[in-house]
Structure formats: structure tokens, C-alpha cells
Amino acid sequence: MTKPEISKLGYVSLVSTDLEKSLVFFKEVIGLEETEVMDGVHYLRAWGDFQHHTLSIRQGDRAYVSHIGWRTKQKEDVLAFKELLENEGINVQRIEPWTTPGIGEAIRFTVPSGHTFELYYDVKKPAADEKRASVLKNQTYKAWAKGISPRRIDHVNLHTAEDWKETYSFFQDVLGFKLREYLKEDDSNQILAGWMSVTALVHDVALVSRQKDELPTPARLHHLSYWVDDSQDVLRAADICREHGLNFCGPGKHSISQALYLYVADPGSGCTVEVFSGGYLIFEPDWEPVAWNASERAFGNTYWGDSITKKEIIKHTIEA
Amino acid sequence: MTKPEISKLGYVSLVSTDLEKSLVFFKEVIGLEETEVMDGVHYLRAWGDFQHHTLSIRQGDRAYVSHIGWRTKQKEDVLAFKELLENEGINVQRIEPWTTPGIGEAIRFTVPSGHTFELYYDVKKPAADEKRASVLKNQTYKAWAKGISPRRIDHVNLHTAEDWKETYSFFQDVLGFKLREYLKEDDSNQILAGWMSVTALVHDVALVSRQKDELPTPARLHHLSYWVDDSQDVLRAADICREHGLNFCGPGKHSISQALYLYVADPGSGCTVEVFSGGYLIFEPDWEPVAWNASERAFGNTYWGDSITKKEIIKHTIEA
Amino acid sequence: MTKPEISKLGYVSLVSTDLEKSLVFFKEVIGLEETEVMDGVHYLRAWGDFQHHTLSIRQGDRAYVSHIGWRTKQKEDVLAFKELLENEGINVQRIEPWTTPGIGEAIRFTVPSGHTFELYYDVKKPAADEKRASVLKNQTYKAWAKGISPRRIDHVNLHTAEDWKETYSFFQDVLGFKLREYLKEDDSNQILAGWMSVTALVHDVALVSRQKDELPTPARLHHLSYWVDDSQDVLRAADICREHGLNFCGPGKHSISQALYLYVADPGSGCTVEVFSGGYLIFEPDWEPVAWNASERAFGNTYWGDSITKKEIIKHTIEA
Amino acid sequence: MTKPEISKLGYVSLVSTDLEKSLVFFKEVIGLEETEVMDGVHYLRAWGDFQHHTLSIRQGDRAYVSHIGWRTKQKEDVLAFKELLENEGINVQRIEPWTTPGIGEAIRFTVPSGHTFELYYDVKKPAADEKRASVLKNQTYKAWAKGISPRRIDHVNLHTAEDWKETYSFFQDVLGFKLREYLKEDDSNQILAGWMSVTALVHDVALVSRQKDELPTPARLHHLSYWVDDSQDVLRAADICREHGLNFCGPGKHSISQALYLYVADPGSGCTVEVFSGGYLIFEPDWEPVAWNASERAFGNTYWGDSITKKEIIKHTIEA
């Protein structure tokens, strides 16, 4: 049996304590499009996302990420992953096809970092309704309809208080993520944060180790991220966030990934969204992970701009 | 035996009838960095390229592309490709390791479109000398040192008068390129142009069919392309090209690939370079190639901006 | 008596044959804000305009510009201009204060180019309603609420078939405009087009001479223009216009004024709007007008980009 | 006699303790062009400056601004200002025409803030040498030749420990600057900082009041500023400054003036340069100065981005 593979980040399933506020935030400020509303769950995507949704959001008693969905490379990878995971002693839940609108047969499980992941292959890629559809055949919706108007989902950033060794080897060895850049202790190889991808992006997922007493629960989402095409779009996002009275950090440029950032919190769920642009792509098949020492953390985080080191918003995470 | 795979476009080996002019163009106007000069060949790369070079250029009696280098995914893919190609009846030439500076063991052969390709895996990724090195660990040179200052090589665009069916099936079935978008006859499936990639880019190579009487030789290079991060960099490139008295077309935006373009000719070799930004990435593993009809060609080429349909520079190709 | 002076372009009073379409265009696509609707007239301004409106628009049987309003430097300039104009033999109409919402005492008259100008000093600068008001004390509305979202009105471009000598001397000697750049016959000083300003802008008004048989009526508006802060905003405007199925020319960069342009037609009135950015400011008190010869016209119009020379939209004018 | 008027900021005359370093900074990093070197003084300007120079720089024992030059509106204004100033009890020094290359008859005097101003009208506007000249008739040099490559000088920011009332009334009543925005004590009208202009810019000069014990000498230059056309140019400037190992603050956006900023220190003289873009222009003749309270200072300074409130570089001034 060939090793099953993940092709891409699919979607984040978010629960908000104030759905109304969250919808204003994601639809009007971020500018996502709504594909469908079913059973009180709103399915959203960016104008350049192809899959049915890249974010789902519903009302709940507490704000948290229910699970994070990843698409496999092939249909048979879903069950192959099930077998592989069970061999690793992981408890795997099977989800009936299309239980989640737009998502076919799926499996869900808890990774060693404590987060719930979902794997699936079959998806619906519904066209936009005529009024919102782009005149371009290769683009889902018209761009620039509302708010910041990102092109597509980019990555998730997860925080964990669980064992770093187990976590990183699981992400790499079992799930097949490649380590692209990482932050380590100055005097040891202990990884403090890792940027990992299955794509040419520097990261589809970042994993940050935190002390147990730093986190209310052991597994957290720090942020999910949407991509904009141009640097100036990040500046425009700052204008928009300021005018909406939102709490944000940025614009700034990361050294790690070289990307521009702006972090803004959804006032409904407390979930942080990173508006992201620039950076580099990795096409080299023998990429040597770039190591940053703990003493370089501030520079690694912020090449220039509004530093994320001391901002309150940057310390915030939600349960995941 | 697993099917060998190509990981990425590596470099273009260019011959110029006026090396001095070409070097001014590529080093001062485009703003590439010189890694090395050996035996009269200049090895250049962009500030964000990692490999030893993405362009080599030398003096010759006529301007042409000697060959186009592609890196395989694994070391063993080079010889596996040799076997695969010979099974296809292709004549394969073995190149001694490091004959080309920075490039290890390689094979060369002519693809059905008439172009010479090289495949290799082993490479050198020399660091920049201290004066030009970036302060960033994940970036080779300082950006913005000179001219347009692109980040990295992006793609090549090849024109051919050879049989389209044989060509496209070879690129897809033997070399493993995936068709991402294509232009076809209105009333048949005959492909007139195809955008293909082994990466998440919409194209690492575009292949355009032309009539034999339209091309001086059956296999030609239309352009090679370097990437800039931001739309505005393409506008800045237009300022720079105009001030240098260069012939160019653009800026404009393609519908196909959604990328911004500016085409400018190297006055030394006549080779066209596309300055390229924006566009979309393909992470979906089941991407359905986007079909454009011949009657949509002008719109497919130019979404808006300086139309490439009637410009002389856009008709120009060099031998390859 | 000190010579009265004009301080700035105030507003354009436009009549549309399809008000509804025009309002969608100006409010949703261009992204102007509505200050007030009175007696069927809609009063609009950009988010960074301070005056009550910079565009008024109403339904009519034919599309035309009723008049163009200019603000004087001082209150007493209005009547001083009246006297000056009457001394020049110009018939001057007095408009009761606040007949036009937001505009105090005014005079109207026909300039030798055939266009109707209005001069006034007293204005209202109403604050935005709370929901739309910027959090910035020095900015009227939130930016980026809808569409292209320009900052402010910039200039008007007038075409005339009337005598060029009389026209230019009137604009300069009577109204006090300074000639900044001009296009002239190769072998004489006959001015074919002039860019003139009372401000530091290269032009508040451009005046273009046309043959009588080229124009349906002797005095026409070619376009009115709104300013965006960044080059990329012009590219974004192109995306927006294409997605709205609008006819436009650009983006491109003028040599004359050095500004970026995109011309798009209001489908309601046929009036062209130029989205404008960049360019230079003139602070030198002894500015020597920059002369361009007729043979340089194409280059003067388009430094690079989508050339305005042969586009149909660029030939279009409306009665003024 | 009509009141004499200033038309624009002309140039800053800077003395550096390390001329070589300063020249690398201003010519290679900022990217100014050198018009002339005479008697050890280097005369520099931006590619879009028309006057002979907008910065002069020479070696000295201590770093300071010798004087700041302003151009009057008319030739006769120079001597009219002399008379006006002497009537105010100001000691005025006459400078022989062309003592400073490019500057005709001039007067110099100390303003109540303690700074030395020069007024002149006659200037030389030398064309660029052929190699560096723009292909545009209305632009001095080719843009983008080196470094940040700003278009033109923008403004100066002066700090003073002298009496605010005397200073502001002198700038307004004698020199004719208009107050555009100002920062004041929360509970009184005492001005803490004022942004003033004779042009349509929000400020040609900013004047900031400081306590005597905060400043080594009573009159200081906080920064001089050069303009870039686009927001992204400020981001590009940040890349360039970081790669040159320079100390800087930004990018960020001011609320006051709405402009983007990046402050970077010349390592030769310690003089700070602000790279500046965006913002608004004031054409309204009855502009009401925008008042900000001391308690709004941080927001007034930084709308978003790298906050200037606590950065060491922002506290730095040089003698003036």
C-alpha cells in the first residue's frame, strides 16, 4: 500500500458565542462569500476558493474550533489513513458522506497535539450564483465585493501544550507534513514552533509549543489565515479594521515565511484571522528546514512593522 | 518502479549574439544576480532563487535556447527517466555531473515539441557572498539591489509547429505535467495552447501550437518568466523598461492564470522575458483543466490592460 | 481691486438619461457616497471630499453636463468675478444662495469654449452620518466601503470646437488658470490641448481642441476624474469594472502629468470617469509649461499601458 | 506693499560628522541623485525634484542643520521679507547670489523657534546629464535607479523649546504658513505640535514643542522627509533599510495627515529621514485646522502600524 497523502488544508469548523457578530465580521469585514446555510451552520469561502467552503461557523455556548478539515490526494487515501492511524493506536471516527455539506466520506481523529482533524477526498465545488460569479472561468466569485476580500484560505496556526517530540513526529511521519522552518531552543534541538506544509506554501499548518500553564486547554487555535494577492491589500485591510473599530496587530512582515501579516480578532468568537500576503514558495524537493534559535524569535516573527511580540491579541487563542 | 517525477523548472540555457547587451539587460534591467562566470558562461539567478542559477547565458553566432533544465523529485528519477524515455524511443544523452556548474548528473533529450530538455537532481545551492547576502536566513540575496528585481524564475513558454497530440500526451503521460488551462478549437478538442505544471503554479510550462509557416524553426522559446511579488512591481518594471528604451508589452492581466504580465525583449539575444505576478495556485488534486475556446483567445490572453493580441514583440520567438 | 481667484474644482452637475443605472455606477462601482437627495437630484461625493458634493446627478431627456462648479478663494471673489466677466462682455447669471444644496451665492456663465461654469464661495461641508463617518477627524467617510472607492474629485477634461486662442487666454487671463503642460502643432504654437490648474495639481481642467465636425455640439465633457491614492487601486478598479461588464480603457500611465489612468463609462449617462493616481505636483512658482508636439501625442497620452489612442471610449464625449 | 509669500520648501543644508557614510545613505539607500559637488559640499535631489538641490551635505565637527531654504512666490518677495522681518526686530543676513550653487539672492535669519531659515527666489533648475535624464520631459531623472528612490522632498519637522505662542504666530502671521492640523493640551488651547503649509500639502513644516530639558539645544531638526508615490514603496523601503542594517521605525500610517511613514536614521549625521506617501491635499481656502487633544497623541501619530510612540529613533533630533 502506498502511503496516503494530504493534498491541502480544506476548512475550519468554528463555533461562535455570538454568531451574528461573527457573520458580520467574516462576511462584511473579511469579505467571505456564503455558499450555503444549513441547520444553522453558515458555510463560507473566499472568492478564489474552489471547495464548497473553507470556513463553517455556527452558534454555541463556548467559542472553539470543532475540527480542521484536510483534503487527501486521492479517494483511497481516506480509508488508507484510517488504517494507518488505527495502526498508530489512534481512535478514528467515520463520518457519513455529505453529513457536512460539500464534504463526502470523512474520518475524524485527535492528533497528539490535541486538535481534531478531519480527512476527506470527495468534495463539491459549487459554482457561484450568477449575480456573484466572476466573469473569469477560473475564478469562483467576483473579487472586491466587500471588505478585505481575500483570495483563498491559506493556513492554520495551532498551539499545544502536549509533548513536542510526539507531535512533530506525528505530523511529519504519519500525516506527511514537511518541516519548512522552525524555531528551536538555542542550546538544543527542541522545537518550539514549526512551520509545515504538504504544498509549496511554507506552511499549511504552524504548530507552536506552549507551557501547560500558558493555555486554558492543551490544544488551541491561534489563528486561521486568508491570503490576499498584494502587499497593499494588507494595508487596505488595516484601514478597514480600524474603521470597524476592531482590535488588530500589523501590518508587519515575518522573517519566517517572509510574508506580510495583519492579525484581527473576530469579535463574535474571539478567533483571530491573519490576513496574509507575499512570502515564498518551496519547490525544491530537498528543502532543508530553516532553523531559528529562540534568541532570534522576535526577529523571526517580525522582520519589520508592527511587532507581534508584545501584543495582547497575539497571546489570545481559542479552544480547538 | 515508481514513475519518476519532475519537481520544478530549473534553468534556461541561453545563447546571445550580443552577450554584453544581454548581461546589461539581465543584470541591470531585470536585476538578476551573478553566481559565477566560467568558460565565458554567466550563471545568473534571482534574489529568491536557491539553485546555483536559473539562467545561463553565453555568446554565440545565433541567439537560441540550448536547453531547458528541470529538476527531478528524487535522485533516482534521473536514471528512471532515462529508461522511461528510451522505452519511448527517445534518444537520451548523459551529461557528466558538474559539467554545468551547479548541476550534477543529468540527461538531455529532445521532446516531441522539438525542444531540448535536461533533467537532473543534484544541485549546488551556493550562498550569496557576504556583501550581497540577505539578512534573512531563508532568502539568498538582498532584494531590490538593481532594476526590476524579481524574486524567482517562474515558467517558460514554448512554441512548436510539431503535432499537438503527440506533444501534449508526451508532456502529460511521460513527463508528468498536469494540464491546468488550455485553449482549444471552438468546434473540436484540438488544443491550441496548454498551461501545464508539476507544481502548484498554473504553469511551469506553456506550450503553444503554431503553423509551420509561422515559425522559422519548428521549436521556439516565446519567453521565460521571472516572478515579482506585487502588482505594483509590474508597474515599476514598466517605468524601468521605458526609461531604458526597451520594447515591451504590458502591463496587463491574463484571464488564463489571472496573472499580471509585462513582456520585454532582451536587446542582446532577442529573448523575451515576462515579468509576472499575481494569479492563483492549484492545490486541488482533482483539478479539472479550464477550457477556453479559440474565439475567447483575446480575452483569455488579456483580461485587461495592454493587449498582447496585436503587438509585434508578442509574435517574436527564438530558436529552442 | 485685487484680481479674484479660483481655489479649486468644486463639482460637476450631470444629467443622465438613465438615472437608476447612473446611480448604480457612481454609488456601487465608483463607490461615491450620497450626501443628500433633493427634488430628484442626487448629491454625491468621495470619502475624502469635504464639500457637500462633488457630483450631482438627475434624470433628463438627454445626457449632458449642466454646469461645472468652481470655488473661489474668497467670498468677495464671486462678485468680483461677476464684474470682471461682465467687463469682458460675458453674460453672467446670478444664482440665489443655497438654490443648489450645499452651495451659497453663485454666478453662472458660458466660457468661450462653450461650457457653463459656476463660481461660488460659500459651501456647506456636512459631516457624514455616524454609521458612515470615518474614525479619523480629518476624513469625511470611511474608505473602502464600496467599489473603487476614490478619495476625492480630481479634474475635468473639456473638449471644444471653439477658437483655441480666445479660449486659452480666457482661462488664463480671466479665470487665472496656469498652463502646466500643453500639446501643440509641430510647426506652430497653436495649442491643441492644455492642462491647466489653479492648484498644485498638474491640471484641474484639461481643454482639448477638436474640429467642429468631430463634435456633435461645440462644447463637450470628455471626462470627470476621481483620485485614488495608490497605483494598485487603479488595477483593482480594472478588476471591478471588468466584473461589472463595463467598457473601459486602461490601466495605463500618461506621460503628460505622469499619472495612472483608467477610463470607464457610466452606462446611464455615457459620461466617462477617469480613475486617476500618481503624477506630480507643481510647487514651483515660475513653472514653465511643458510643451509636447503633435507628433508626440501618442507618447504624451500613454507612457505605457493600454493606449488611449485608438479606443472608442476615448473618442466619446457628452454635451456640456 | 503686498505681503510677501513663501511658495515652497526648498532645501535642507546638512552637516555630517561622517560625510562618507552620509553619502552612501542618501545616494545608495535613499537613492538621491547628485547634481554637483563644490567645495566639498554635495548637492543632492530626488528624481522628481526640479530645483538644483533639495539637500546639501558636507563634513563637519558636529552634525547639525545649518539652515533650511524656502523659495518665495516672487522675486521681490525676498527683499520684501527682509523689510518685514527687520520691522519685526529680526536680524537678517543677506547672502550674495549664487554663493550656494543653484540659489540666487537670499536672506537668512533665525526664527523664534531658534531655527535658521533662508529665503530666496532665483534658482537654477539644471537638467540631468544625458545618462541619468528621464525620457519624460516633465521629470528630471529616471526613477528607480537606486535604493528607495523617492520622487521629491516633502517637508521638515522641527522641534523647539522656545515659546509656542511666539513661534506659531510668527510662522503664521509673518511667514504666512497656514495651520492645518494641531495637537493641543486637553484642557487649554496651548499648541503642542502644529502641521503648517504654504502649499496644498498638509504640512511643509511641522513644529513640535518640547521642554527645555528634553532637548540638548533649543532648536532641533527631528526629520526631513522625501515623498514616494505609492504605499508599497514604503514597504519596499523597509526591506531596503533592514537589508542595510539601518535603524528605523515603520511602516505605519499617521492619523494626522493620513500619510504612511517610515523613519530611518542617516548613520553618518544621525539625521532622520521620513519616507512618506499617501495622505490628503488641502484645496479648501477656508480650511479649519483639525485639533487633536494631547490624550489623542498616540492615535494622532499612528493610525496603525509600527507605533512611533516609544521608539528611540523617534526621540532623536539633531541641532538646527
XYZ file of N, CA and C in Angstrom, chain D residues 55-125:
213
model
N 18.786 68.903 -0.923
C 19.606 68.572 0.237
C 21.046 68.895 -0.096
N 21.718 69.607 0.801
C 23.170 69.747 0.645
C 23.796 69.144 1.888
N 24.973 68.576 1.692
C 25.591 67.885 2.817
C 27.096 68.035 2.749
N 27.674 68.328 3.916
C 29.130 68.499 3.968
C 29.655 67.945 5.286
N 30.966 67.747 5.338
C 31.627 67.239 6.545
C 31.725 68.356 7.593
N 31.593 67.962 8.860
C 31.764 68.946 9.925
C 32.143 68.271 11.226
N 32.435 69.069 12.225
C 32.829 68.535 13.535
C 31.644 68.015 14.331
N 30.495 68.597 14.047
C 29.282 68.107 14.695
C 28.180 68.055 13.647
N 27.207 67.210 13.899
C 26.105 67.050 12.951
C 25.035 68.075 13.269
N 24.641 68.836 12.279
C 23.572 69.806 12.501
C 23.025 70.290 11.159
N 21.891 70.940 11.257
C 21.310 71.584 10.086
C 21.751 73.030 10.107
N 22.490 73.417 9.088
C 22.965 74.801 9.008
C 21.778 75.738 8.784
N 20.948 75.410 7.831
C 19.756 76.225 7.596
C 18.788 75.465 6.694
N 17.584 75.997 6.621
C 16.533 75.405 5.785
C 16.089 76.465 4.800
N 16.144 76.115 3.516
C 15.843 77.092 2.474
C 14.413 76.995 1.981
N 13.803 78.155 1.799
C 12.425 78.230 1.307
C 12.404 79.157 0.103
N 11.646 78.779 -0.893
C 11.539 79.629 -2.067
C 10.329 80.548 -1.919
N 10.499 81.805 -2.281
C 9.372 82.739 -2.216
C 8.520 82.614 -3.481
N 7.385 83.306 -3.466
C 6.488 83.216 -4.631
C 6.961 84.098 -5.771
N 7.562 85.224 -5.381
C 8.023 86.144 -6.410
C 9.404 86.658 -6.037
N 10.090 87.173 -7.064
C 11.445 87.667 -6.860
C 11.476 88.785 -5.809
N 10.521 89.678 -5.902
C 10.535 90.824 -4.998
C 10.185 90.448 -3.560
N 9.687 89.248 -3.366
C 9.329 88.808 -2.010
C 10.556 88.693 -1.106
N 11.716 88.424 -1.699
C 12.915 88.228 -0.871
C 13.222 89.504 -0.092
N 13.293 90.605 -0.812
C 13.603 91.856 -0.106
C 12.411 92.368 0.702
N 11.222 92.037 0.222
C 10.034 92.423 0.993
C 10.018 91.688 2.333
N 10.427 90.435 2.298
C 10.527 89.685 3.554
C 11.611 90.300 4.446
N 12.708 90.736 3.825
C 13.783 91.349 4.611
C 13.225 92.551 5.397
N 12.491 93.362 4.711
C 11.924 94.547 5.342
C 10.934 94.148 6.444
N 10.074 93.212 6.095
C 9.067 92.740 7.045
C 9.719 92.176 8.307
N 10.758 91.375 8.101
C 11.436 90.738 9.228
C 12.147 91.762 10.088
N 12.792 92.694 9.434
C 13.500 93.720 10.199
C 12.524 94.576 10.997
N 11.357 94.790 10.419
C 10.311 95.505 11.162
C 9.868 94.716 12.390
N 10.009 93.403 12.310
C 9.663 92.538 13.452
C 10.819 92.452 14.449
N 11.910 93.148 14.122
C 13.059 93.120 15.026
C 13.973 91.933 14.807
N 13.813 91.278 13.680
C 14.651 90.109 13.363
C 15.898 90.581 12.622
N 17.001 90.030 13.009
C 18.261 90.335 12.348
C 18.368 89.522 11.058
N 18.534 90.181 9.930
C 18.527 89.490 8.635
C 19.884 89.591 7.951
N 20.381 88.459 7.525
C 21.661 88.412 6.829
C 21.417 88.259 5.336
N 22.083 89.056 4.552
C 21.930 88.940 3.100
C 22.996 88.017 2.545
N 22.615 87.117 1.702
C 23.557 86.164 1.104
C 23.711 86.524 -0.366
N 24.941 86.667 -0.804
C 25.200 87.017 -2.200
C 24.622 85.956 -3.138
N 24.056 86.403 -4.249
C 23.521 85.442 -5.216
C 24.550 84.379 -5.595
N 24.079 83.162 -5.692
C 24.861 82.010 -6.162
C 26.034 81.660 -5.246
N 26.047 82.192 -4.013
C 27.001 81.718 -3.010
C 26.777 80.220 -2.802
N 25.528 79.882 -2.650
C 25.131 78.472 -2.665
C 24.822 78.119 -4.113
N 25.474 77.106 -4.654
C 25.188 76.740 -6.044
C 23.693 76.522 -6.262
N 23.168 77.105 -7.326
C 21.761 76.913 -7.667
C 20.806 77.868 -6.992
N 21.306 78.665 -6.049
C 20.455 79.570 -5.267
C 20.919 81.020 -5.481
N 19.992 81.859 -5.941
C 20.315 83.262 -6.191
C 20.308 84.065 -4.904
N 19.963 85.342 -5.052
C 19.943 86.253 -3.900
C 19.085 85.688 -2.762
N 19.655 85.741 -1.560
C 18.952 85.104 -0.445
C 19.127 85.897 0.842
N 18.213 85.657 1.755
C 18.365 86.215 3.107
C 18.286 85.078 4.122
N 19.006 85.265 5.229
C 18.973 84.252 6.285
C 18.681 84.908 7.624
N 17.956 84.196 8.462
C 17.569 84.757 9.751
C 17.130 83.629 10.671
N 17.096 83.958 11.943
C 16.675 82.968 12.939
C 15.216 83.204 13.296
N 14.426 82.172 13.191
C 13.004 82.289 13.546
C 12.856 82.081 15.051
N 11.742 82.509 15.628
C 11.599 82.423 17.094
C 11.737 81.004 17.660
N 11.536 79.989 16.823
C 11.736 78.619 17.312
C 13.221 78.298 17.446
N 14.086 79.222 16.926
C 15.523 79.022 17.048
C 16.178 78.476 15.785
N 15.401 78.159 14.776
C 15.942 77.588 13.546
C 16.360 78.670 12.566
N 17.350 78.360 11.735
C 17.801 79.296 10.712
C 17.108 79.010 9.396
N 16.407 80.004 8.915
C 15.706 79.866 7.635
C 16.410 80.724 6.593
N 16.322 80.291 5.365
C 16.808 81.091 4.243
C 15.655 81.278 3.271
N 15.553 82.475 2.716
C 14.535 82.736 1.697
C 15.216 83.203 0.423
N 14.743 82.733 -0.700
C 15.321 83.100 -1.993
C 14.257 82.889 -3.043
N 14.462 83.462 -4.199
C 13.550 83.197 -5.304
C 14.289 82.605 -6.502
N 15.384 83.227 -6.866
C 16.105 82.783 -8.058
C 16.756 81.428 -7.828
N 16.511 80.549 -8.753
C 17.097 79.213 -8.652
C 17.573 78.748 -10.022
N 18.455 77.812 -10.001
C 18.780 77.071 -11.222
C 18.034 75.745 -11.150
N 17.558 75.321 -12.293
C 16.899 74.007 -12.396
C 17.629 73.203 -13.451
